[in-house]
Amino acid sequence: MEIGGTLIAGPATGPLKGDIVVPGDKSMSHRAVMLASLADGVTEIHGFLPGEDNISTARMFIDMGVKIEWLNDEKTSLRVFGVGLHGLKQPVNVLNAGNAGTCVRLMTGVLAGQSFSSTMSGDASLCKRPMKRVVDPVRKMGAIVEGREGGELLPIIITGGKLKAIHHVSEVASAQVKSCVLLAGLYADGVTTVNEPKPTRDHTERMLPLFGQPVEVADDGTISLFPTDKLTAPATNVVIPADPSSACFFAVAASLVEGSDVTLKSIGINDRRDGWRRVMIGMGAALTLENEDKVGEEPVADVRVTSGGLHGMFVHPDDVPDAIDEFPVLFAAAALADGEFVLEDAEELRVKESDRISAMANALSAAGADITEKPDGAVIRGLASLRGDADVDALGDHRIAMAMAVVAQRAEGEIRIHNAAAIATSFPNFVTLAQSIGMNVRWADEN
Ligand code: S3P
């Protein structure tokens, strides 16, 4: 978590207009570099997200002997010289995941299969986040994991090797847990299966077959991996679609600011990531899909958003995992919607890069919104206008910072968002793109 960095945001001085191409999907960028590193052969990846989180994942593989060539200065295209499932070298130093939960949780599965010990750590925020959910299953598979609080908190030391296949029933709906177990399953002696309480993003299951590794998903949702002891670099380049979690900030901003008309180009609309759109449509937002297409195994479309009367709603618990990263900015939409917005069954928000329920409740309240925190969600009573004129703390959480920059567009006075530098973990060019459609946002040191 990078502490520091103040954003000054809002109010918007006119309607937001234009087309936006947001960077590549964070979840898929992590998975692409992991599978490419573990494959036999060379994989070219395009549309990679050059955020700090994904660079941490690439760096881990470089530290274990994988050669990665960046093909452009922006670091959105790269060539990965895979070393095969058994070709990683023991790192000489601690593998540093920085702020990246997906990196550390998925890498727990990868490292569990290695015939060496390695240590992973991260920044102050990541060192507080629960690791038991991934440590338990890899221990069951035979890996030895030691660390702080009995291995439940980083740093952790993983001693891996040949693993036993397991049937894992996850207590939390978490794509990170599912993916950790599937990646460890690549090194297991039989078929590894995973059940999750609710379906979560399925990028790992979609991407593994591109690397020659079959995955089966049964009608009851059970995911089975039949290890072939080999991944093979795909014959074609891996292309990563634009990240819906980044696009959502501009969709909410366009909904909130009168007269706006913004098109988010070619973004991922995979059902397991599309909960934010279902929620916004449920709130009455004017969203339309244009140019539906496919990028690799992933459906994409342009999403056009025009401003429009948002109203509150009850978010169906089944939609929660599909919109899990978008709730900070959906709370921002709800703060200015007509009526009550109720979110339940979302306690996972409390163990993200920050406790996102309390972080948003504090920041929105400081800006004049009417929000009541609940143990597993929040109740937000929308107001016709927002006072703003506030100092708020993003707590080093990228999505809190961007959500507050969005809501500020409809505030009466500017909002100063402190500890916002972590935007660089997932969306390094957020401010530039926001300015390109007319959002009023700038870094405090760029007056
Ligand atoms: C992710 C899964 C989700 C999400 C995170 C990315 C992934 O976390 O919040 O930003 O890429 O697998 P959980 O698995 O903890 O729900």
Short mmCIF file of C-alpha atoms and ligand atoms in Angstrom, two decimals:
data_model
loop_
_atom_site.label_atom_id
_atom_site.label_comp_id
_atom_site.label_asym_id
_atom_site.label_seq_id
_atom_site.Cartn_x
_atom_site.Cartn_y
_atom_site.Cartn_z
CA MET A 1 0.00 0.00 0.00
CA GLU A 2 1.54 3.24 -1.04
CA ILE A 3 0.69 5.86 1.53
CA GLY A 4 0.54 9.47 0.42
CA GLY A 5 -0.67 11.16 -2.71
CA THR A 6 -3.62 13.52 -2.52
CA LEU A 7 -6.25 13.80 -5.22
CA ILE A 8 -8.38 16.90 -5.51
CA ALA A 9 -11.70 16.05 -7.10
CA GLY A 10 -14.91 17.72 -8.19
CA PRO A 11 -17.30 19.17 -8.83
CA ALA A 12 -17.61 18.49 -12.55
CA THR A 13 -17.87 21.71 -14.55
CA GLY A 14 -19.96 20.21 -17.36
CA PRO A 15 -21.22 16.94 -18.83
CA LEU A 16 -18.75 14.07 -19.29
CA LYS A 17 -18.28 13.10 -22.92
CA GLY A 18 -16.14 10.79 -24.99
CA ASP A 19 -14.86 7.29 -25.61
CA ILE A 20 -12.53 5.64 -23.13
CA VAL A 21 -10.22 2.67 -23.50
CA VAL A 22 -9.41 1.47 -19.99
CA PRO A 23 -6.35 -0.73 -19.38
CA GLY A 24 -6.29 -4.51 -19.42
CA ASP A 25 -8.01 -6.71 -16.88
CA LYS A 26 -6.09 -7.09 -13.63
CA SER A 27 -7.28 -10.61 -12.81
CA MET A 28 -6.51 -11.92 -16.27
CA SER A 29 -3.13 -10.17 -16.42
CA HIS A 30 -2.03 -12.01 -13.26
CA ARG A 31 -3.19 -15.35 -14.62
CA ALA A 32 -1.68 -14.82 -18.07
CA VAL A 33 1.80 -14.11 -16.77
CA MET A 34 1.59 -17.05 -14.33
CA LEU A 35 0.48 -19.62 -16.90
CA ALA A 36 2.91 -18.29 -19.53
CA SER A 37 5.81 -18.59 -17.06
CA LEU A 38 4.85 -22.17 -16.19
CA ALA A 39 4.33 -23.25 -19.80
CA ASP A 40 6.77 -24.87 -22.16
CA GLY A 41 7.48 -22.36 -24.91
CA VAL A 42 7.18 -18.64 -25.51
CA THR A 43 3.91 -16.74 -24.97
CA GLU A 44 3.18 -13.21 -26.14
CA ILE A 45 0.67 -11.32 -24.03
CA HIS A 46 -1.05 -8.15 -25.24
CA GLY A 47 -3.35 -5.86 -23.29
CA PHE A 48 -1.45 -6.61 -20.05
CA LEU A 49 -2.23 -4.24 -17.19
CA PRO A 50 1.01 -2.49 -16.20
CA GLY A 51 -0.28 -1.72 -12.69
CA GLU A 52 1.97 -2.28 -9.69
CA ASP A 53 0.05 -5.43 -8.70
CA ASN A 54 0.67 -7.18 -12.00
CA ILE A 55 4.26 -6.03 -12.15
CA SER A 56 4.69 -7.71 -8.72
CA THR A 57 3.53 -11.01 -10.22
CA ALA A 58 5.83 -10.67 -13.23
CA ARG A 59 8.69 -9.75 -10.88
CA MET A 60 8.16 -12.93 -8.82
CA PHE A 61 8.67 -15.07 -11.90
CA ILE A 62 11.71 -13.03 -12.96
CA ASP A 63 13.07 -13.68 -9.45
CA MET A 64 12.58 -17.41 -10.08
CA GLY A 65 14.48 -17.41 -13.35
CA VAL A 66 11.81 -16.64 -15.97
CA LYS A 67 12.88 -14.31 -18.77
CA ILE A 68 10.31 -11.63 -19.58
CA GLU A 69 10.81 -9.16 -22.42
CA TRP A 70 8.69 -6.02 -22.44
CA LEU A 71 7.65 -5.25 -26.00
CA ASN A 72 6.69 -1.59 -25.48
CA ASP A 73 7.50 1.24 -23.07
CA GLU A 74 4.00 1.16 -21.58
CA LYS A 75 4.55 -2.49 -20.53
CA THR A 76 1.22 -3.59 -22.00
CA SER A 77 2.83 -6.18 -24.29
CA LEU A 78 5.32 -8.77 -23.19
CA ARG A 79 6.99 -11.95 -24.25
CA VAL A 80 7.34 -14.64 -21.57
CA PHE A 81 9.90 -17.40 -22.02
CA GLY A 82 8.16 -20.15 -20.08
CA VAL A 83 10.31 -22.57 -18.09
CA GLY A 84 7.74 -25.36 -17.73
CA LEU A 85 5.88 -26.50 -14.62
CA HIS A 86 9.09 -27.78 -13.03
CA GLY A 87 11.57 -25.19 -14.30
CA LEU A 88 11.35 -22.42 -11.68
CA LYS A 89 14.48 -21.74 -9.62
CA GLN A 90 14.51 -21.13 -5.90
CA PRO A 91 14.43 -17.35 -5.35
CA VAL A 92 17.33 -16.00 -3.33
CA ASN A 93 15.21 -13.36 -1.65
CA VAL A 94 11.70 -12.84 -0.30
CA LEU A 95 9.09 -12.74 -3.08
CA ASN A 96 7.33 -9.41 -2.65
CA ALA A 97 3.65 -9.22 -3.65
CA GLY A 98 3.37 -5.54 -2.70
CA ASN A 99 -0.34 -4.72 -2.33
CA ALA A 100 -1.56 -7.60 -4.52
CA GLY A 101 -3.89 -10.13 -2.89
CA THR A 102 -4.47 -12.01 -6.13
CA CYS A 103 -0.73 -12.36 -6.68
CA VAL A 104 -0.01 -13.75 -3.22
CA ARG A 105 -3.04 -16.07 -3.05
CA LEU A 106 -2.59 -17.59 -6.50
CA MET A 107 1.17 -17.87 -6.03
CA THR A 108 0.55 -19.88 -2.86
CA GLY A 109 -0.85 -22.56 -5.17
CA VAL A 110 2.08 -22.30 -7.58
CA LEU A 111 4.74 -22.36 -4.86
CA ALA A 112 3.07 -25.31 -3.12
CA GLY A 113 4.05 -27.40 -6.16
CA GLN A 114 7.73 -26.42 -6.23
CA SER A 115 10.52 -28.63 -4.92
CA PHE A 116 12.05 -25.75 -2.97
CA SER A 117 11.17 -23.41 -0.11
CA SER A 118 10.26 -19.83 -0.77
CA THR A 119 9.03 -16.89 1.28
CA MET A 120 6.34 -14.43 0.25
CA SER A 121 5.51 -11.12 1.84
CA GLY A 122 3.82 -7.86 0.93
CA ASP A 123 3.07 -4.35 2.09
CA ALA A 124 1.44 -3.37 5.39
CA SER A 125 -2.09 -3.83 4.00
CA LEU A 126 -1.40 -7.26 2.48
CA CYS A 127 0.28 -8.42 5.69
CA LYS A 128 -3.08 -7.91 7.47
CA ARG A 129 -5.17 -9.88 4.96
CA PRO A 130 -6.26 -13.48 5.67
CA MET A 131 -4.12 -16.22 4.16
CA LYS A 132 -5.68 -19.19 5.99
CA ARG A 133 -8.19 -19.63 3.16
CA VAL A 134 -5.36 -20.62 0.79
CA VAL A 135 -2.90 -22.03 3.30
CA ASP A 136 -5.38 -24.66 4.57
CA PRO A 137 -6.00 -26.32 1.20
CA VAL A 138 -2.34 -26.40 0.11
CA ARG A 139 -1.45 -27.90 3.48
CA LYS A 140 -4.08 -30.58 2.88
CA MET A 141 -2.39 -31.23 -0.45
CA GLY A 142 0.93 -31.80 1.34
CA ALA A 143 2.78 -28.47 1.24
CA ILE A 144 4.38 -27.19 4.43
CA VAL A 145 3.49 -23.61 5.22
CA GLU A 146 4.91 -21.65 8.13
CA GLY A 147 4.51 -18.01 8.94
CA ARG A 148 3.14 -15.34 11.20
CA GLU A 149 0.10 -16.40 13.26
CA GLY A 150 0.73 -20.04 12.35
CA GLY A 151 0.86 -19.23 8.64
CA GLU A 152 -2.38 -17.27 8.60
CA LEU A 153 -0.66 -13.96 7.90
CA LEU A 154 2.27 -12.93 5.69
CA PRO A 155 5.17 -13.41 5.56
CA ILE A 156 4.76 -17.13 4.84
CA ILE A 157 7.35 -19.74 3.95
CA ILE A 158 6.13 -22.47 1.62
CA THR A 159 7.95 -25.75 1.17
CA GLY A 160 6.37 -27.57 -1.70
CA GLY A 161 6.74 -30.69 -3.76
CA LYS A 162 4.56 -33.36 -5.34
CA LEU A 163 1.03 -32.80 -4.04
CA LYS A 164 -1.99 -34.94 -3.24
CA ALA A 165 -5.18 -34.22 -5.18
CA ILE A 166 -8.03 -33.01 -2.96
CA HIS A 167 -11.67 -32.14 -3.15
CA HIS A 168 -11.83 -28.64 -1.73
CA VAL A 169 -15.09 -27.16 -0.49
CA SER A 170 -14.38 -23.45 -0.06
CA GLU A 171 -16.14 -21.62 2.77
CA VAL A 172 -15.79 -18.28 1.02
CA ALA A 173 -16.88 -17.37 -2.48
CA SER A 174 -13.39 -16.46 -3.64
CA ALA A 175 -11.86 -16.80 -7.09
CA GLN A 176 -8.46 -16.43 -5.46
CA VAL A 177 -9.03 -19.53 -3.32
CA LYS A 178 -10.44 -21.52 -6.24
CA SER A 179 -7.54 -20.49 -8.47
CA CYS A 180 -4.94 -21.26 -5.80
CA VAL A 181 -6.28 -24.81 -5.48
CA LEU A 182 -6.47 -25.32 -9.26
CA LEU A 183 -2.90 -24.07 -9.73
CA ALA A 184 -1.68 -26.39 -6.97
CA GLY A 185 -3.72 -29.11 -8.70
CA LEU A 186 -1.34 -28.84 -11.67
CA TYR A 187 1.23 -30.53 -9.40
CA ALA A 188 -1.10 -33.13 -7.84
CA ASP A 189 -1.21 -36.87 -8.23
CA GLY A 190 -4.83 -37.01 -9.43
CA VAL A 191 -7.93 -34.99 -10.17
CA THR A 192 -8.37 -31.90 -7.97
CA THR A 193 -11.89 -30.58 -7.57
CA VAL A 194 -13.24 -27.34 -6.08
CA ASN A 195 -16.69 -26.33 -4.92
CA GLU A 196 -17.52 -22.75 -4.02
CA PRO A 197 -20.55 -21.44 -2.14
CA LYS A 198 -21.41 -19.09 -5.01
CA PRO A 199 -19.86 -18.94 -8.47
CA THR A 200 -16.94 -16.51 -8.77
CA ARG A 201 -14.90 -15.13 -11.64
CA ASP A 202 -13.81 -17.99 -13.86
CA HIS A 203 -10.77 -16.62 -15.70
CA THR A 204 -8.50 -19.40 -14.45
CA GLU A 205 -10.84 -22.09 -15.76
CA ARG A 206 -11.14 -20.28 -19.09
CA MET A 207 -7.41 -19.67 -19.48
CA LEU A 208 -5.96 -23.06 -18.45
CA PRO A 209 -7.35 -24.84 -21.56
CA LEU A 210 -5.60 -22.23 -23.76
CA PHE A 211 -2.39 -23.63 -22.27
CA GLY A 212 -3.42 -27.22 -23.03
CA GLN A 213 -4.70 -28.03 -19.53
CA PRO A 214 -8.30 -29.31 -19.49
CA VAL A 215 -10.70 -28.11 -16.80
CA GLU A 216 -14.25 -29.41 -16.45
CA VAL A 217 -17.13 -27.51 -14.86
CA ALA A 218 -20.08 -29.74 -13.91
CA ASP A 219 -23.70 -28.62 -13.84
CA ASP A 220 -23.56 -28.37 -10.04
CA GLY A 221 -20.61 -25.97 -10.35
CA THR A 222 -17.89 -28.46 -9.32
CA ILE A 223 -14.65 -27.58 -11.08
CA SER A 224 -12.27 -30.45 -11.87
CA LEU A 225 -8.69 -30.23 -13.02
CA PHE A 226 -7.14 -33.32 -14.63
CA PRO A 227 -3.41 -32.63 -14.39
CA THR A 228 -1.41 -33.33 -17.54
CA ASP A 229 1.92 -32.44 -15.87
CA LYS A 230 2.54 -29.89 -18.59
CA LEU A 231 1.36 -26.49 -19.81
CA THR A 232 2.05 -25.53 -23.41
CA ALA A 233 2.42 -21.98 -24.72
CA PRO A 234 -0.64 -21.20 -26.86
CA ALA A 235 -0.16 -21.07 -30.62
CA THR A 236 -1.71 -17.60 -30.72
CA ASN A 237 -1.03 -14.54 -28.59
CA VAL A 238 -2.94 -14.08 -25.34
CA VAL A 239 -5.00 -10.90 -25.60
CA ILE A 240 -6.46 -9.43 -22.41
CA PRO A 241 -9.68 -7.42 -22.63
CA ALA A 242 -10.21 -4.09 -20.88
CA ASP A 243 -11.00 -4.31 -17.17
CA PRO A 244 -14.69 -3.89 -16.25
CA SER A 245 -13.66 -3.01 -12.70
CA SER A 246 -11.82 0.05 -14.06
CA ALA A 247 -14.55 0.90 -16.57
CA CYS A 248 -17.16 0.98 -13.80
CA PHE A 249 -15.72 4.20 -12.31
CA PHE A 250 -16.48 6.12 -15.50
CA ALA A 251 -19.86 4.44 -15.91
CA VAL A 252 -20.94 5.70 -12.50
CA ALA A 253 -19.45 9.15 -13.14
CA ALA A 254 -21.37 9.43 -16.43
CA SER A 255 -24.59 8.31 -14.73
CA LEU A 256 -24.20 10.94 -12.04
CA VAL A 257 -23.24 14.01 -14.06
CA GLU A 258 -26.16 15.52 -15.99
CA GLY A 259 -25.92 15.52 -19.77
CA SER A 260 -23.08 12.96 -19.90
CA ASP A 261 -22.57 10.44 -22.69
CA VAL A 262 -19.54 8.15 -22.35
CA THR A 263 -18.64 4.94 -24.16
CA LEU A 264 -16.33 2.40 -22.51
CA LYS A 265 -14.67 0.55 -25.35
CA SER A 266 -14.41 -3.22 -25.63
CA ILE A 267 -14.63 -4.14 -21.96
CA GLY A 268 -15.03 -7.61 -20.48
CA ILE A 269 -18.69 -8.60 -19.98
CA ASN A 270 -18.10 -12.12 -18.65
CA ASP A 271 -21.18 -12.88 -16.46
CA ARG A 272 -18.96 -13.48 -13.44
CA ARG A 273 -17.62 -9.89 -13.74
CA ASP A 274 -20.77 -8.21 -14.92
CA GLY A 275 -22.57 -7.82 -11.61
CA TRP A 276 -21.77 -4.08 -11.59
CA ARG A 277 -23.78 -3.65 -14.80
CA ARG A 278 -26.70 -5.68 -13.43
CA VAL A 279 -26.70 -3.53 -10.29
CA MET A 280 -26.51 -0.27 -12.24
CA ILE A 281 -29.32 -1.36 -14.56
CA GLY A 282 -31.29 -2.36 -11.44
CA MET A 283 -30.71 1.20 -10.21
CA GLY A 284 -32.17 2.62 -13.42
CA ALA A 285 -28.91 3.59 -15.14
CA ALA A 286 -28.97 4.10 -18.91
CA LEU A 287 -26.41 1.51 -20.06
CA THR A 288 -26.41 -0.08 -23.50
CA LEU A 289 -24.16 -2.70 -25.06
CA GLU A 290 -22.75 -2.14 -28.53
CA ASN A 291 -20.35 -4.14 -30.74
CA GLU A 292 -20.47 -7.38 -28.78
CA ASP A 293 -17.46 -9.54 -29.62
CA LYS A 294 -15.02 -12.05 -28.15
CA VAL A 295 -11.38 -11.59 -27.15
CA GLY A 296 -9.77 -14.98 -26.64
CA GLU A 297 -12.14 -16.89 -24.36
CA GLU A 298 -13.76 -13.74 -22.99
CA PRO A 299 -16.86 -11.85 -24.20
CA VAL A 300 -16.44 -8.07 -24.62
CA ALA A 301 -18.59 -5.13 -25.71
CA ASP A 302 -18.65 -1.35 -25.78
CA VAL A 303 -20.76 -0.05 -22.93
CA ARG A 304 -22.44 3.29 -23.57
CA VAL A 305 -23.61 5.23 -20.54
CA THR A 306 -25.76 8.33 -20.51
CA SER A 307 -26.71 10.20 -17.37
CA GLY A 308 -29.97 9.28 -15.82
CA GLY A 309 -32.12 9.12 -12.75
CA LEU A 310 -30.58 6.52 -10.49
CA HIS A 311 -32.68 4.98 -7.75
CA GLY A 312 -31.83 2.75 -4.81
CA MET A 313 -32.29 -1.02 -4.77
CA PHE A 314 -31.73 -4.19 -2.78
CA VAL A 315 -28.71 -6.00 -4.20
CA HIS A 316 -29.48 -9.69 -4.61
CA PRO A 317 -26.91 -11.73 -2.64
CA ASP A 318 -26.22 -13.86 -5.74
CA ASP A 319 -24.92 -10.74 -7.49
CA VAL A 320 -22.42 -9.93 -4.73
CA PRO A 321 -19.42 -12.01 -5.92
CA ASP A 322 -19.97 -10.79 -9.49
CA ALA A 323 -19.62 -7.15 -8.39
CA ILE A 324 -17.33 -7.59 -5.40
CA ASP A 325 -14.70 -5.06 -6.49
CA GLU A 326 -17.21 -2.48 -7.68
CA PHE A 327 -19.09 -1.82 -4.43
CA PRO A 328 -17.04 1.22 -3.43
CA VAL A 329 -18.10 3.06 -6.57
CA LEU A 330 -21.61 1.57 -6.50
CA PHE A 331 -21.92 3.04 -2.98
CA ALA A 332 -20.92 6.37 -4.54
CA ALA A 333 -23.75 6.00 -7.08
CA ALA A 334 -26.18 5.07 -4.31
CA ALA A 335 -25.26 8.17 -2.29
CA LEU A 336 -26.84 10.31 -5.04
CA ALA A 337 -29.63 7.93 -6.10
CA ASP A 338 -33.29 8.33 -5.29
CA GLY A 339 -34.31 6.18 -2.29
CA GLU A 340 -32.61 3.43 -0.35
CA PHE A 341 -29.79 1.13 -1.49
CA VAL A 342 -29.27 -2.00 0.61
CA LEU A 343 -26.30 -4.35 0.40
CA GLU A 344 -26.13 -7.53 2.52
CA ASP A 345 -24.03 -10.69 2.50
CA ALA A 346 -20.91 -8.78 1.50
CA GLU A 347 -18.69 -9.17 4.60
CA GLU A 348 -15.81 -10.06 2.25
CA LEU A 349 -15.57 -6.32 1.58
CA ARG A 350 -14.06 -6.00 5.04
CA VAL A 351 -10.93 -7.98 4.07
CA LYS A 352 -10.01 -6.26 0.82
CA GLU A 353 -7.16 -3.75 0.40
CA SER A 354 -8.94 -1.91 3.21
CA ASP A 355 -12.14 -2.60 5.14
CA ARG A 356 -14.16 -1.21 2.27
CA ILE A 357 -17.45 -1.01 4.18
CA SER A 358 -16.02 1.20 6.89
CA ALA A 359 -13.67 3.08 4.51
CA MET A 360 -16.59 4.08 2.25
CA ALA A 361 -18.92 4.79 5.18
CA ASN A 362 -16.34 7.16 6.68
CA ALA A 363 -15.41 8.88 3.44
CA LEU A 364 -18.97 9.27 2.14
CA SER A 365 -20.24 10.50 5.53
CA ALA A 366 -17.46 13.07 5.67
CA ALA A 367 -18.63 14.31 2.26
CA GLY A 368 -22.22 14.64 3.52
CA ALA A 369 -23.79 11.33 2.39
CA ASP A 370 -26.29 9.32 4.43
CA ILE A 371 -24.82 5.82 4.90
CA THR A 372 -25.19 3.30 7.71
CA GLU A 373 -22.58 0.60 8.04
CA LYS A 374 -23.81 -3.00 8.63
CA PRO A 375 -21.61 -5.94 9.59
CA ASP A 376 -22.07 -7.45 6.11
CA GLY A 377 -22.93 -4.42 3.99
CA ALA A 378 -24.50 -0.99 4.17
CA VAL A 379 -27.73 0.96 3.85
CA ILE A 380 -27.43 4.15 1.85
CA ARG A 381 -30.24 6.71 1.63
CA GLY A 382 -29.60 8.72 -1.51
CA LEU A 383 -29.56 12.52 -1.41
CA ALA A 384 -30.36 14.98 -4.18
CA SER A 385 -26.99 16.66 -3.68
CA LEU A 386 -23.78 16.09 -1.79
CA ARG A 387 -22.05 18.78 0.24
CA GLY A 388 -18.46 17.73 -0.49
CA ASP A 389 -15.92 20.23 0.79
CA ALA A 390 -14.24 17.48 2.79
CA ASP A 391 -10.95 15.77 3.48
CA VAL A 392 -11.26 11.99 3.23
CA ASP A 393 -8.82 9.11 3.68
CA ALA A 394 -8.53 6.48 0.95
CA LEU A 395 -6.37 4.43 3.37
CA GLY A 396 -4.01 3.40 0.58
CA ASP A 397 -6.86 1.53 -1.17
CA HIS A 398 -7.01 2.26 -4.90
CA ARG A 399 -10.74 1.63 -5.27
CA ILE A 400 -11.70 3.89 -2.34
CA ALA A 401 -9.66 6.72 -3.87
CA MET A 402 -11.24 6.35 -7.33
CA ALA A 403 -14.78 5.91 -5.95
CA MET A 404 -14.46 9.18 -4.01
CA ALA A 405 -13.06 10.96 -7.08
CA VAL A 406 -16.22 9.84 -8.92
CA VAL A 407 -18.74 10.93 -6.29
CA ALA A 408 -16.94 14.28 -6.02
CA GLN A 409 -18.09 15.08 -9.55
CA ARG A 410 -21.56 15.68 -8.13
CA ALA A 411 -20.48 17.34 -4.88
CA GLU A 412 -21.03 21.03 -4.21
CA GLY A 413 -17.45 21.58 -3.02
CA GLU A 414 -14.21 19.77 -3.85
CA ILE A 415 -13.17 16.60 -2.02
CA ARG A 416 -9.54 16.15 -1.05
CA ILE A 417 -8.72 12.43 -1.12
CA HIS A 418 -5.62 11.55 0.88
CA ASN A 419 -3.51 8.38 0.61
CA ALA A 420 -4.65 7.92 -2.96
CA ALA A 421 -1.31 6.98 -4.56
CA ALA A 422 -2.33 3.30 -4.55
CA ILE A 423 -4.39 4.02 -7.67
CA ALA A 424 -1.18 2.96 -9.43
CA THR A 425 -1.71 -0.63 -8.26
CA SER A 426 -4.59 -1.19 -10.69
CA PHE A 427 -5.14 1.90 -12.82
CA PRO A 428 -1.99 4.01 -13.35
CA ASN A 429 -3.59 6.33 -15.94
CA PHE A 430 -6.91 6.84 -14.11
CA VAL A 431 -6.48 10.60 -13.67
CA THR A 432 -5.46 11.18 -17.30
CA LEU A 433 -8.43 9.20 -18.63
CA ALA A 434 -10.82 10.83 -16.17
CA GLN A 435 -9.68 14.27 -17.33
CA SER A 436 -10.10 13.21 -20.98
CA ILE A 437 -13.89 12.90 -20.54
CA GLY A 438 -14.10 16.09 -18.50
CA MET A 439 -13.94 14.84 -14.91
CA ASN A 440 -12.58 17.42 -12.51
CA VAL A 441 -9.76 15.56 -10.78
CA ARG A 442 -6.05 16.23 -10.35
CA TRP A 443 -3.14 15.33 -8.10
CA ALA A 444 -2.56 17.98 -5.43
CA ASP A 445 1.08 18.37 -6.43
CA GLU A 446 0.13 19.10 -10.06
CA ASN A 447 -1.51 22.49 -9.48
C1 S3P B 1 -9.79 -11.71 -7.73
C2 S3P B 1 -10.75 -12.21 -6.90
C3 S3P B 1 -11.49 -11.37 -5.93
C4 S3P B 1 -11.33 -9.89 -6.22
C5 S3P B 1 -9.91 -9.53 -6.53
C6 S3P B 1 -9.43 -10.29 -7.75
C7 S3P B 1 -9.10 -12.62 -8.67
O1 S3P B 1 -10.97 -11.61 -4.63
O2 S3P B 1 -11.81 -9.13 -5.15
O3 S3P B 1 -9.79 -8.15 -6.78
O4 S3P B 1 -8.45 -12.14 -9.62
O5 S3P B 1 -9.21 -13.84 -8.48
P1 S3P B 1 -11.53 -12.81 -3.70
O6 S3P B 1 -11.09 -14.08 -4.30
O7 S3P B 1 -10.91 -12.56 -2.36
O8 S3P B 1 -13.02 -12.64 -3.71
#
